PDB file of C-alpha atoms in Angstrom:
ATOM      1  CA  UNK D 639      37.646 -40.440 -23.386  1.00 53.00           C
ATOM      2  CA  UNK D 640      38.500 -36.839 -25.420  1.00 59.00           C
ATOM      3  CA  UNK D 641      37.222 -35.083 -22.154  1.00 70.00           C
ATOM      4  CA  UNK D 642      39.647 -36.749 -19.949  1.00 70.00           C
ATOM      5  CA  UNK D 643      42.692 -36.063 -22.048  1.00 79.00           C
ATOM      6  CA  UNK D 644      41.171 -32.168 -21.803  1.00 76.00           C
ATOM      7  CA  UNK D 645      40.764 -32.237 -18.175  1.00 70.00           C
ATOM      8  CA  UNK D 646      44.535 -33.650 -17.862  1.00 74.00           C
ATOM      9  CA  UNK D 647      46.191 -30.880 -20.050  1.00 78.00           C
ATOM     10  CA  UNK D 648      44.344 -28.728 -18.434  1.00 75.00           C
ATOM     11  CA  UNK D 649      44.829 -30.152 -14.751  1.00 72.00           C
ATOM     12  CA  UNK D 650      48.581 -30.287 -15.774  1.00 78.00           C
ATOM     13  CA  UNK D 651      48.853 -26.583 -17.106  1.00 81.00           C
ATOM     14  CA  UNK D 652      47.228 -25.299 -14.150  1.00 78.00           C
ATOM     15  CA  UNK D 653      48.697 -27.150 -11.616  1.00 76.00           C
ATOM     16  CA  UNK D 654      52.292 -25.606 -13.452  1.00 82.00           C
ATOM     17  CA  UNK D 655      50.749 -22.440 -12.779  1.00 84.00           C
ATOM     18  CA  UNK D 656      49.924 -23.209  -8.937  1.00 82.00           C
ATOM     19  CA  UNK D 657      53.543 -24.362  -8.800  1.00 82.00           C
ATOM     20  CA  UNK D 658      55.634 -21.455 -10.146  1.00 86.00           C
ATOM     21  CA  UNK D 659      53.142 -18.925  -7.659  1.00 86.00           C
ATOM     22  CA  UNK D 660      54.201 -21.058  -4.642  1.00 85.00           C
ATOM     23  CA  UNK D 661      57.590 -21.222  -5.688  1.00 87.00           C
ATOM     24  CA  UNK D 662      57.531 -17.053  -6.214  1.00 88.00           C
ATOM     25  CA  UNK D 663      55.500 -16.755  -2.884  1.00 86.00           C
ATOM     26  CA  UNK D 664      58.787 -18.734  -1.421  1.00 85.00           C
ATOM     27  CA  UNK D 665      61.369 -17.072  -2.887  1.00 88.00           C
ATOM     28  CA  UNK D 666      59.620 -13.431  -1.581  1.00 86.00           C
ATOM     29  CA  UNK D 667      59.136 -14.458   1.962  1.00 83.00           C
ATOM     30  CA  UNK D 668      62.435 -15.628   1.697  1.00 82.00           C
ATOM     31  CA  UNK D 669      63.825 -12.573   0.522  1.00 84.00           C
ATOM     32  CA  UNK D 670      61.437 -10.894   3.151  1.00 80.00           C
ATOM     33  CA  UNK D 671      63.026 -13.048   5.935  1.00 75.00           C
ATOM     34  CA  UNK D 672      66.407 -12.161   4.845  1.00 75.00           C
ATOM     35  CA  UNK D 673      65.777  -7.959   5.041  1.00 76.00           C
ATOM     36  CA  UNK D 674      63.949  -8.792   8.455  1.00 68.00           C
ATOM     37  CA  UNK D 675      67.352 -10.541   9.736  1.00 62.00           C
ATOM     38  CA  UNK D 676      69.493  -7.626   8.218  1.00 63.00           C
ATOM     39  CA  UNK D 677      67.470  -4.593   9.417  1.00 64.00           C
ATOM     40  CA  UNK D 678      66.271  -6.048  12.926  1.00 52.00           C
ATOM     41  CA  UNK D 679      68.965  -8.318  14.114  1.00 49.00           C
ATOM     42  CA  UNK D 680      68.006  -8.043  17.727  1.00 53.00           C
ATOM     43  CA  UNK D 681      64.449  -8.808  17.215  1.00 66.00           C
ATOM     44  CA  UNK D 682      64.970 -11.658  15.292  1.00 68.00           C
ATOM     45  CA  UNK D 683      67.110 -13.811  17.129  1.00 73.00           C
ATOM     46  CA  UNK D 684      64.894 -12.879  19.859  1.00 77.00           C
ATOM     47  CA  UNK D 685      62.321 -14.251  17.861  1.00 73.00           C
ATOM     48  CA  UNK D 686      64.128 -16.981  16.495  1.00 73.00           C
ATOM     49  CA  UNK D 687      65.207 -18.212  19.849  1.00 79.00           C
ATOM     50  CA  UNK D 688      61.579 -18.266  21.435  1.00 80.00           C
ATOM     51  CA  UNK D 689      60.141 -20.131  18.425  1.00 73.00           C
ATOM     52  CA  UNK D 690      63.162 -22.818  18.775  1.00 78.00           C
ATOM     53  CA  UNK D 691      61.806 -22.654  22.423  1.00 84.00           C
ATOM     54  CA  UNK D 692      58.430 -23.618  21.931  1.00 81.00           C
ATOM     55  CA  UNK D 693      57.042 -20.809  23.391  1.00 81.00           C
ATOM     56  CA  UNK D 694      53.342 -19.869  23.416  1.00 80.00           C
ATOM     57  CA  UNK D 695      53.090 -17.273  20.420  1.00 74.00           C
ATOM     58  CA  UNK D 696      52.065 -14.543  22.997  1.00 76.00           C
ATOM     59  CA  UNK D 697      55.311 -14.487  24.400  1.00 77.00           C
ATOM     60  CA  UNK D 698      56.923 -14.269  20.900  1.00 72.00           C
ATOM     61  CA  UNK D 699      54.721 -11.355  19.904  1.00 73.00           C
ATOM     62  CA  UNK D 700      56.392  -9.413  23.014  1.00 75.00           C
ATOM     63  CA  UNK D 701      59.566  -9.775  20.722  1.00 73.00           C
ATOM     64  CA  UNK D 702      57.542  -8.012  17.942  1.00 67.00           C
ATOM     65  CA  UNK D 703      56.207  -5.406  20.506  1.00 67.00           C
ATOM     66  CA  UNK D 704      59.908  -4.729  21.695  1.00 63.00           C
ATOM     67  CA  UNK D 705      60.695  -3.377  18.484  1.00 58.00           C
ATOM     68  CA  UNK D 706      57.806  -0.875  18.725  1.00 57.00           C
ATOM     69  CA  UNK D 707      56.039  -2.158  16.036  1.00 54.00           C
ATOM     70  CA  UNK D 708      51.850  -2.405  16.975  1.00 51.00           C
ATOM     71  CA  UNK D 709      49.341  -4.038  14.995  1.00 48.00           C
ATOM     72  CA  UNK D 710      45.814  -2.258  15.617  1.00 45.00           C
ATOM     73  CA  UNK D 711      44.706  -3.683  11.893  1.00 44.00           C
ATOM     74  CA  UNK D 712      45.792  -4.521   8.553  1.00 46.00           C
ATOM     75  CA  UNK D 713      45.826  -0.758   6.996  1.00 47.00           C
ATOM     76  CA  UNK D 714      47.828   0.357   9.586  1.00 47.00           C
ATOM     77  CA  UNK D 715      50.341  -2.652   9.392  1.00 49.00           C
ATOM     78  CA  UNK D 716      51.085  -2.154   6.190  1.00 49.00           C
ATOM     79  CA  UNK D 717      51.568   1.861   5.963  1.00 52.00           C
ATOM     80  CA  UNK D 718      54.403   1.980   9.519  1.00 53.00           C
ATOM     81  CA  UNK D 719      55.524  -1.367   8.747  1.00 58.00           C
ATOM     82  CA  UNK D 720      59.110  -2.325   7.288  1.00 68.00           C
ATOM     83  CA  UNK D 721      59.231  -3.738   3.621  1.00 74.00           C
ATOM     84  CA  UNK D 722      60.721  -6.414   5.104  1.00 73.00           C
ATOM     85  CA  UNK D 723      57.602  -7.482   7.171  1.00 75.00           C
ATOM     86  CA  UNK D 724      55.671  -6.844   4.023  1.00 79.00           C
ATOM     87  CA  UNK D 725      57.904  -8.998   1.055  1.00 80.00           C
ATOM     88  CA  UNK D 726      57.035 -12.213   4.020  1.00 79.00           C
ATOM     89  CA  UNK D 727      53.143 -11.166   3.814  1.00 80.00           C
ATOM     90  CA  UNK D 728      53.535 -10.816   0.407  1.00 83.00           C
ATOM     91  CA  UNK D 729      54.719 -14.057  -0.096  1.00 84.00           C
ATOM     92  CA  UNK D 730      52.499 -15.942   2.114  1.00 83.00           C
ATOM     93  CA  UNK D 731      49.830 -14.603   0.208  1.00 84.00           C
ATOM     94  CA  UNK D 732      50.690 -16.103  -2.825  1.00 85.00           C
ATOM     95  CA  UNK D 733      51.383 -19.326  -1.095  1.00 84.00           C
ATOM     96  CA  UNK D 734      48.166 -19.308   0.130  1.00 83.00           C
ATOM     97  CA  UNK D 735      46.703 -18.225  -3.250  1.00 84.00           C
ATOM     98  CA  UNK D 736      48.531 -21.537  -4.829  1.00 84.00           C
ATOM     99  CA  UNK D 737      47.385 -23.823  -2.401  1.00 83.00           C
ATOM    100  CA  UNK D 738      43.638 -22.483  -2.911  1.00 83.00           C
ATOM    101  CA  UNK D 739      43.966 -22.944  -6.882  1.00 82.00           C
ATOM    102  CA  UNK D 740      45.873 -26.352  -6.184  1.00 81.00           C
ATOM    103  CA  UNK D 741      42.498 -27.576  -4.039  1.00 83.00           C
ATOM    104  CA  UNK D 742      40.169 -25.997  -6.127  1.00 83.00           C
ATOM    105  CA  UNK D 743      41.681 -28.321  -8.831  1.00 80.00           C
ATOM    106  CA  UNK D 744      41.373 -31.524  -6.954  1.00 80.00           C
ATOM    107  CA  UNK D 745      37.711 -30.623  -6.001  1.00 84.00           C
ATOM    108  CA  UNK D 746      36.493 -30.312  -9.525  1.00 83.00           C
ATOM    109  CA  UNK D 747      38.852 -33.794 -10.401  1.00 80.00           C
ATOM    110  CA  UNK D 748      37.291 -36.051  -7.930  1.00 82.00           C
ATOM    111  CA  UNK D 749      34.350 -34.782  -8.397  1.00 84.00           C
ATOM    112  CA  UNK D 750      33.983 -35.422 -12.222  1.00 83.00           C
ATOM    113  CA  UNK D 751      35.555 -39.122 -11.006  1.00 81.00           C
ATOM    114  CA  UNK D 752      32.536 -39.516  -8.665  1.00 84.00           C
ATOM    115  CA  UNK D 753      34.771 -39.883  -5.924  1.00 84.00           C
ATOM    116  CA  UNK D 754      32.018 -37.808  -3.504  1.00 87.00           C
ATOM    117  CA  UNK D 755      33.837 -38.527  -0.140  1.00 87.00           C
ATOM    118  CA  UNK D 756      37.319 -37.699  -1.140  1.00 87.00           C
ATOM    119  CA  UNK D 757      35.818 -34.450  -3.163  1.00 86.00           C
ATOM    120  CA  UNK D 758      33.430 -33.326   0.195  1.00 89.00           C
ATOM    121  CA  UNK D 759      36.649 -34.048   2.186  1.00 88.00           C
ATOM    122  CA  UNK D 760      38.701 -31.362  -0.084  1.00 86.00           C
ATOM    123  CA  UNK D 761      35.988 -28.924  -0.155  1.00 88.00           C
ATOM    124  CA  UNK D 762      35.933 -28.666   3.570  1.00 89.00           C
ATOM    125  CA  UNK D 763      39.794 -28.370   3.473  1.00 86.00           C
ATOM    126  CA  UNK D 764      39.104 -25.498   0.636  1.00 85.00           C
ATOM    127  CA  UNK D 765      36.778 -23.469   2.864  1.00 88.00           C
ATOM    128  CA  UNK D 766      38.541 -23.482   5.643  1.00 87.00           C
ATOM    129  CA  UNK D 767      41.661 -22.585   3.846  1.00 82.00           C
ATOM    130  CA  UNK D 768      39.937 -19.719   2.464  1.00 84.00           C
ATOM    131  CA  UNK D 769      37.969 -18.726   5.487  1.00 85.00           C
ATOM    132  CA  UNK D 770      41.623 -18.886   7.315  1.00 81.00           C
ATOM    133  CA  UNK D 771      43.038 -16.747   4.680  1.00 77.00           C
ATOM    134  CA  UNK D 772      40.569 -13.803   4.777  1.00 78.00           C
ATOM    135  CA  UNK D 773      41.125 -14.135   8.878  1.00 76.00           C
ATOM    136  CA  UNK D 774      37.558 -15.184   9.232  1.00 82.00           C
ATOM    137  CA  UNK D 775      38.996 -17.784  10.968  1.00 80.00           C
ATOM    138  CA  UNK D 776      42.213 -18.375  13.409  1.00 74.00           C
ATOM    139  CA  UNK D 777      43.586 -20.702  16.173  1.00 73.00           C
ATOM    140  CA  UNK D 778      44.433 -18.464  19.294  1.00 68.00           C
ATOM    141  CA  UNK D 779      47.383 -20.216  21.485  1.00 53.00           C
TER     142      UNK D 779
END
């Protein structure tokens, strides 16, 4: 009984953490999205327009492309890209980062409640989510 009032508090106080690291991860790509929409107007609404479109992301990396901006890889993304570009990365990383600690969390609750299927289930969910987020894995449209 003493150990499930510890797991609780602790459940509680680290879900709080997970919380306040998504809500930071928000307000930066936010704040990322903004500079993005004041620096390259014309690429975003080109952007913005194709996405509202439905179009095949492809065709909404050409608005990306316009702008003269290339990915080759991550290193040199980050040293000719805009802050801008990088406040949204930044803040989709700790997203991500809360969402792994938030499933991690679950895991190790159901399984000390012997709940096997449900905990399996959320350890598949945590791999891929951590596989996705070191780009191990993708979906290409």
């Amino acid at each position: 009984m003493a150990s499930d009032k510890v797991l609780s508090v602790i459940s509680r106080t680290y879900s709080k953490i997970a919380f306040w690291i998504a809500i930071a991860g928000i307000i930066t790509a936010f704040m990322g999205l903004l500079l993005t929409v004041t620096k390259h107007y014309g690429n975003t609404v080109c952007i913005i327009n194709r996405l509202l479109d439905g179009e095949a992301p492809n065709v909404i990396q050409s608005c990306i492309q316009s702008s003269g901006i290339r990915i080759i890889n991550i290193i040199t993304y980050m040293h000719t890209n805009s802050y801008a570009m990088m406040l949204q990365d930044i803040g989709f990383i700790l997203f991500g980062i809360a969402a792994i600690m938030g499933i991690i969390v679950t895991v190790i609750m159901l399984y000390t409640r012997r709940k096997i299927n449900f905990a399996l289930i959320a350890s598949l969910i945590m791999i891929v989510l951590i596989l996705s987020a070191l780009g191990l894995i993708s979906i290409n449209m």
